[in-house]
């Protein structure tokens, strides 16, 4: 792996990926234990949430409790439907949750420099939030279009930064970083079918999402439902494969979005000195209850990348 710089302004870049972004907690844990400190943290979406809380001085245990160990009923309350605005969820509950940790803290008062990447959905302009309300900045960066209402700020309608910059390494460079360590938690359909990292569907169906089936066997109703829907999905794919028909509409749209986002992230990761990519297997962006798996995947990837990270930071 190339090392572009050994000293100067260091930046840790945390990319978006919804539930998969919980892997950032594991990465931070390994880096923290190794004594690594960064001059700046730049985050998009879930990377902005985890990175923002960490830059504000929150302990990793506190971040894990707030995001991973959250009671199911509280998670549901965050997604109460709102049909009057530009998103299905108004995000007020999310704001209240962030305020319990960050209160009215401003980004410029963080002990570590921080930037959250968002996009003005009206103009297509990338908006990098480095000052002002930390809660507003993070809420804007995690506002998945269509799901959350945009954040209105200074006449701008801000949505998830992953629309334009899923791995904001270019922003880190523009902010003066001479050494960038990036964490990418996105995946690509080709990884699942064309490489040995994840086996093809037909070979892995009996191993698919073991945590779901284990939880289902213990009687957790939501996991019983997820395991049942997964079984139906497997059978539907098998029938389509036998008939020689193509994937259904949902798969076409979902995989197309993944391809676009991952391709964009690949381009942006060229700006990083080291890229950490946790192996998150079949974890879906919506599966927040699989946080422990994500964190462990983050730990494993960070340990493997640590020698390269230390070299890039000039500490090897």
Coordinates of C-alpha atoms in Angstrom, one line a residue:
X1 CA 0.0 0.0 0.0
X2 CA 1.3 3.4 -0.9
X3 CA 2.2 5.9 1.8
X4 CA 1.7 9.5 0.6
X5 CA 2.7 11.3 3.7
X6 CA 4.2 10.6 7.1
X7 CA 3.5 13.9 8.9
X8 CA 1.3 16.8 8.8
X9 CA -2.5 17.0 9.3
X10 CA -3.9 13.5 9.8
X11 CA -7.6 12.7 9.1
X12 CA -9.8 9.7 9.8
X13 CA -12.6 9.4 7.3
X14 CA -15.7 7.4 8.2
X15 CA -18.0 6.5 5.3
X16 CA -21.8 5.9 5.2
X17 CA -23.6 2.6 5.2
X18 CA -26.5 2.8 7.7
X19 CA -26.3 -0.2 10.0
X20 CA -23.1 -1.4 8.5
X21 CA -21.5 1.8 9.7
X22 CA -21.6 0.5 13.3
X23 CA -18.4 -1.2 12.2
X24 CA -16.8 2.2 12.7
X25 CA -17.0 1.7 16.5
X26 CA -14.8 -1.4 16.3
X27 CA -12.3 0.4 14.1
X28 CA -12.1 3.3 16.5
X29 CA -11.7 0.8 19.4
X30 CA -8.6 -0.8 17.9
X31 CA -7.1 2.6 16.8
X32 CA -7.7 4.0 20.3
X33 CA -6.0 1.0 22.0
X34 CA -3.1 1.4 19.6
X35 CA -2.7 5.0 20.9
X36 CA -3.6 6.6 17.6
X37 CA -4.9 10.2 17.5
X38 CA -6.1 12.1 14.5
X39 CA -6.1 15.8 13.9
X40 CA -9.5 15.6 12.2
X41 CA -12.5 13.3 11.7
X42 CA -14.6 13.6 8.5
X43 CA -17.8 11.6 8.3
X44 CA -20.7 10.9 6.0
X45 CA -24.1 9.5 7.2
X46 CA -23.4 6.8 9.9
X47 CA -19.8 7.8 9.7
X48 CA -20.8 11.3 10.7
X49 CA -22.9 10.0 13.6
X50 CA -20.2 7.8 15.0
X51 CA -17.4 10.1 14.2
X52 CA -19.2 13.2 15.4
X53 CA -19.9 11.6 18.8
X54 CA -16.3 10.4 19.1
X55 CA -14.9 13.8 18.1
X56 CA -17.1 15.4 20.7
X57 CA -15.4 13.4 23.4
X58 CA -18.0 10.6 23.9
X59 CA -16.5 7.3 25.1
X60 CA -16.8 4.4 22.7
X61 CA -18.9 2.5 25.4
X62 CA -21.3 5.4 25.4
X63 CA -21.6 5.5 21.6
X64 CA -22.2 1.7 21.6
X65 CA -24.9 2.0 24.1
X66 CA -26.5 4.9 22.2
X67 CA -26.5 3.2 18.8
X68 CA -26.1 -0.6 19.2
X69 CA -27.8 -1.4 22.5
X70 CA -30.8 0.8 21.9
X71 CA -34.1 -0.8 23.0
X72 CA -36.2 -2.0 20.0
X73 CA -39.2 0.1 21.0
X74 CA -37.1 3.3 21.0
X75 CA -35.7 2.4 17.5
X76 CA -39.3 2.1 16.2
X77 CA -40.2 5.5 17.7
X78 CA -37.5 7.1 15.6
X79 CA -39.4 6.1 12.5
X80 CA -42.9 7.4 13.1
X81 CA -44.4 8.2 9.7
X82 CA -44.8 11.8 8.5
X83 CA -46.5 12.3 5.2
X84 CA -46.5 16.1 5.1
X85 CA -42.9 16.8 4.2
X86 CA -40.0 15.7 2.0
X87 CA -39.5 12.4 3.8
X88 CA -41.4 9.6 5.6
X89 CA -39.8 10.5 8.9
X90 CA -39.5 14.0 10.4
X91 CA -36.4 13.1 12.5
X92 CA -37.5 14.9 15.6
X93 CA -36.9 11.8 17.8
X94 CA -33.4 11.4 16.3
X95 CA -32.7 15.0 17.2
X96 CA -33.8 14.5 20.8
X97 CA -31.6 11.4 21.1
X98 CA -28.6 13.3 19.8
X99 CA -29.3 16.2 22.2
X100 CA -29.1 13.8 25.2
X101 CA -25.5 13.3 24.4
X102 CA -24.4 16.5 22.6
X103 CA -26.8 19.0 24.2
X104 CA -26.3 22.3 22.4
X105 CA -22.6 21.8 21.7
X106 CA -21.1 23.5 18.7
X107 CA -18.7 21.7 16.4
X108 CA -16.0 24.3 16.8
X109 CA -16.0 23.4 20.5
X110 CA -15.2 19.7 19.9
X111 CA -11.8 18.6 21.3
X112 CA -11.1 17.1 17.8
X113 CA -11.8 18.9 14.6
X114 CA -14.8 17.5 12.9
X115 CA -16.6 17.8 9.6
X116 CA -19.9 16.3 8.5
X117 CA -20.7 15.9 4.8
X118 CA -24.2 16.6 3.5
X119 CA -25.8 17.6 0.2
X120 CA -28.2 20.4 -0.7
X121 CA -30.8 18.4 -2.6
X122 CA -32.1 21.5 -4.4
X123 CA -28.8 22.5 -6.0
X124 CA -26.7 19.3 -5.8
X125 CA -24.0 21.2 -3.9
X126 CA -21.9 19.3 -1.4
X127 CA -22.1 21.0 2.0
X128 CA -19.4 20.4 4.6
X129 CA -20.5 21.3 8.1
X130 CA -17.6 22.3 10.4
X131 CA -19.2 24.9 12.6
X132 CA -22.5 25.5 14.4
X133 CA -24.9 23.0 16.0
X134 CA -23.4 19.5 16.1
X135 CA -26.9 18.0 16.3
X136 CA -28.0 19.8 13.2
X137 CA -24.9 18.8 11.3
X138 CA -25.1 15.1 12.1
X139 CA -28.9 15.1 11.6
X140 CA -28.3 16.5 8.1
X141 CA -25.6 14.1 7.2
X142 CA -27.8 11.0 8.1
X143 CA -30.9 12.2 6.3
X144 CA -31.4 9.4 3.8
X145 CA -33.4 10.9 0.9
X146 CA -37.0 9.8 1.0
X147 CA -36.7 8.3 4.5
X148 CA -35.9 11.4 6.5
X149 CA -37.1 14.9 5.8
X150 CA -34.3 17.2 4.7
X151 CA -32.8 19.5 7.2
X152 CA -33.5 23.1 6.4
X153 CA -30.5 25.2 7.2
X154 CA -29.8 28.7 5.8
X155 CA -32.1 28.2 2.9
X156 CA -30.6 24.9 2.0
X157 CA -32.4 21.5 2.0
X158 CA -29.7 19.1 3.4
X159 CA -29.7 15.3 2.9
X160 CA -27.4 12.4 3.5
X161 CA -23.8 13.1 2.3
X162 CA -23.6 9.6 0.9
X163 CA -25.6 10.9 -2.1
X164 CA -22.4 12.6 -3.3
X165 CA -19.6 11.4 -1.1
X166 CA -20.1 8.0 0.6
X167 CA -16.4 7.9 1.6
X168 CA -15.4 11.6 2.1
X169 CA -11.7 11.2 1.5
X170 CA -11.7 14.1 -1.1
X171 CA -13.2 16.4 1.5
X172 CA -10.5 15.5 4.0
X173 CA -7.9 16.4 1.4
X174 CA -9.6 19.7 0.6
X175 CA -9.6 20.5 4.3
X176 CA -5.8 20.2 4.4
X177 CA -5.2 16.6 5.4
X178 CA -1.8 15.3 4.3
X179 CA -2.5 11.7 5.5
X180 CA -6.0 10.1 5.2
X181 CA -7.1 6.9 6.8
X182 CA -10.5 5.9 5.4
X183 CA -13.0 3.3 6.5
X184 CA -15.5 2.0 3.8
X185 CA -18.4 -0.1 4.9
X186 CA -20.2 -0.3 1.6
X187 CA -20.4 -3.5 -0.4
X188 CA -20.8 -4.4 -4.1
X189 CA -23.0 -7.2 -5.6
X190 CA -20.0 -8.6 -7.5
X191 CA -18.2 -9.3 -4.2
X192 CA -20.9 -11.7 -3.3
X193 CA -21.0 -13.6 -6.5
X194 CA -17.6 -13.3 -8.2
X195 CA -15.0 -13.6 -5.4
X196 CA -14.3 -16.0 -2.6
X197 CA -14.8 -13.3 0.1
X198 CA -18.5 -14.2 0.2
X199 CA -19.8 -17.4 -1.5
X200 CA -22.5 -17.5 -4.1
X201 CA -26.1 -17.5 -2.9
X202 CA -26.5 -21.2 -3.7
X203 CA -23.5 -22.2 -1.6
X204 CA -24.2 -19.9 1.4
X205 CA -27.9 -20.1 1.8
X206 CA -27.6 -22.5 4.8
X207 CA -25.2 -20.2 6.5
X208 CA -26.9 -17.0 5.6
X209 CA -27.5 -14.6 8.5
X210 CA -26.9 -17.2 11.3
X211 CA -27.5 -14.5 13.9
X212 CA -31.1 -14.2 12.6
X213 CA -31.9 -17.9 12.9
X214 CA -30.2 -18.2 16.3
X215 CA -32.3 -15.3 17.6
X216 CA -35.4 -16.7 16.0
X217 CA -34.9 -20.0 17.7
X218 CA -34.8 -18.1 21.0
X219 CA -38.3 -16.8 20.3
X220 CA -37.6 -13.1 19.4
X221 CA -40.6 -12.2 17.2
X222 CA -38.9 -9.7 15.0
X223 CA -36.1 -12.2 14.2
X224 CA -38.7 -14.9 13.5
X225 CA -40.2 -12.6 10.9
X226 CA -36.9 -11.7 9.4
X227 CA -35.9 -15.4 9.2
X228 CA -39.2 -16.3 7.6
X229 CA -38.9 -13.5 5.0
X230 CA -35.4 -14.6 4.2
X231 CA -36.6 -18.1 3.6
X232 CA -39.2 -16.8 1.2
X233 CA -36.6 -14.7 -0.6
X234 CA -34.4 -17.8 -1.1
X235 CA -37.2 -19.8 -2.5
X236 CA -38.2 -17.0 -4.9
X237 CA -34.6 -16.7 -6.2
X238 CA -34.4 -20.5 -6.7
X239 CA -37.6 -20.5 -8.7
X240 CA -36.4 -17.6 -10.9
X241 CA -33.1 -19.3 -11.4
X242 CA -34.8 -22.5 -12.6
X243 CA -37.1 -20.6 -14.9
X244 CA -34.1 -18.6 -16.3
X245 CA -35.9 -15.3 -15.4
X246 CA -34.2 -12.2 -14.2
X247 CA -34.2 -10.7 -10.7
X248 CA -37.4 -9.0 -9.5
X249 CA -37.8 -5.2 -9.5
X250 CA -36.7 -4.7 -5.9
X251 CA -33.4 -6.5 -6.5
X252 CA -32.7 -4.6 -9.7
X253 CA -33.2 -1.2 -8.0
X254 CA -31.4 -2.2 -4.8
X255 CA -28.3 -3.7 -6.5
X256 CA -28.2 -0.8 -8.9
X257 CA -28.0 1.7 -6.0
X258 CA -25.3 -0.4 -4.4
X259 CA -23.3 -0.5 -7.6
X260 CA -23.5 3.2 -8.0
X261 CA -22.5 4.0 -4.4
X262 CA -19.7 1.5 -4.3
X263 CA -18.3 2.7 -7.6
X264 CA -18.4 6.2 -6.4
X265 CA -16.7 5.2 -3.1
X266 CA -13.9 3.4 -5.1
X267 CA -13.1 6.6 -6.9
X268 CA -13.1 8.6 -3.7
X269 CA -10.9 6.1 -1.8
X270 CA -8.1 6.9 -4.2
X271 CA -7.6 10.0 -2.1
X272 CA -6.8 7.8 1.0
X273 CA -3.4 6.6 2.1
X274 CA -4.9 3.5 3.7
X275 CA -8.4 2.1 3.3
X276 CA -10.0 -0.2 6.0
X277 CA -12.9 -2.3 4.6
X278 CA -14.6 -4.5 7.2
X279 CA -16.0 -7.8 5.9
X280 CA -19.6 -7.3 6.9
X281 CA -20.9 -10.3 4.9
X282 CA -24.6 -10.2 4.4
X283 CA -25.4 -7.5 6.9
X284 CA -28.1 -5.2 5.4
X285 CA -28.1 -1.4 5.9
X286 CA -31.4 -1.8 7.7
X287 CA -30.2 -4.5 10.2
X288 CA -29.3 -2.3 13.2
X289 CA -29.9 -5.2 15.6
X290 CA -26.7 -6.9 14.2
X291 CA -24.5 -4.2 15.7
X292 CA -22.3 -6.6 17.7
X293 CA -21.4 -8.4 14.5
X294 CA -20.6 -5.1 12.7
X295 CA -18.4 -3.9 15.6
X296 CA -16.4 -7.2 15.6
X297 CA -15.9 -7.0 11.8
X298 CA -14.6 -3.5 12.3
X299 CA -12.2 -4.7 15.0
X300 CA -10.9 -7.4 12.8
X301 CA -10.4 -5.2 9.7
X302 CA -8.7 -2.5 11.8
X303 CA -6.2 -5.0 13.3
X304 CA -5.3 -6.3 9.9
X305 CA -4.8 -2.8 8.6
X306 CA -3.0 -1.5 11.6
X307 CA 0.6 -2.0 10.3
X308 CA -0.2 0.0 7.2
X309 CA -2.0 2.7 9.2
X310 CA 1.0 3.0 11.5
X311 CA 3.3 3.2 8.5
X312 CA 1.2 5.9 6.9
X313 CA 1.1 7.9 10.1
X314 CA 4.9 7.6 10.4
X315 CA 4.7 5.6 13.6
X316 CA 6.0 2.3 12.3

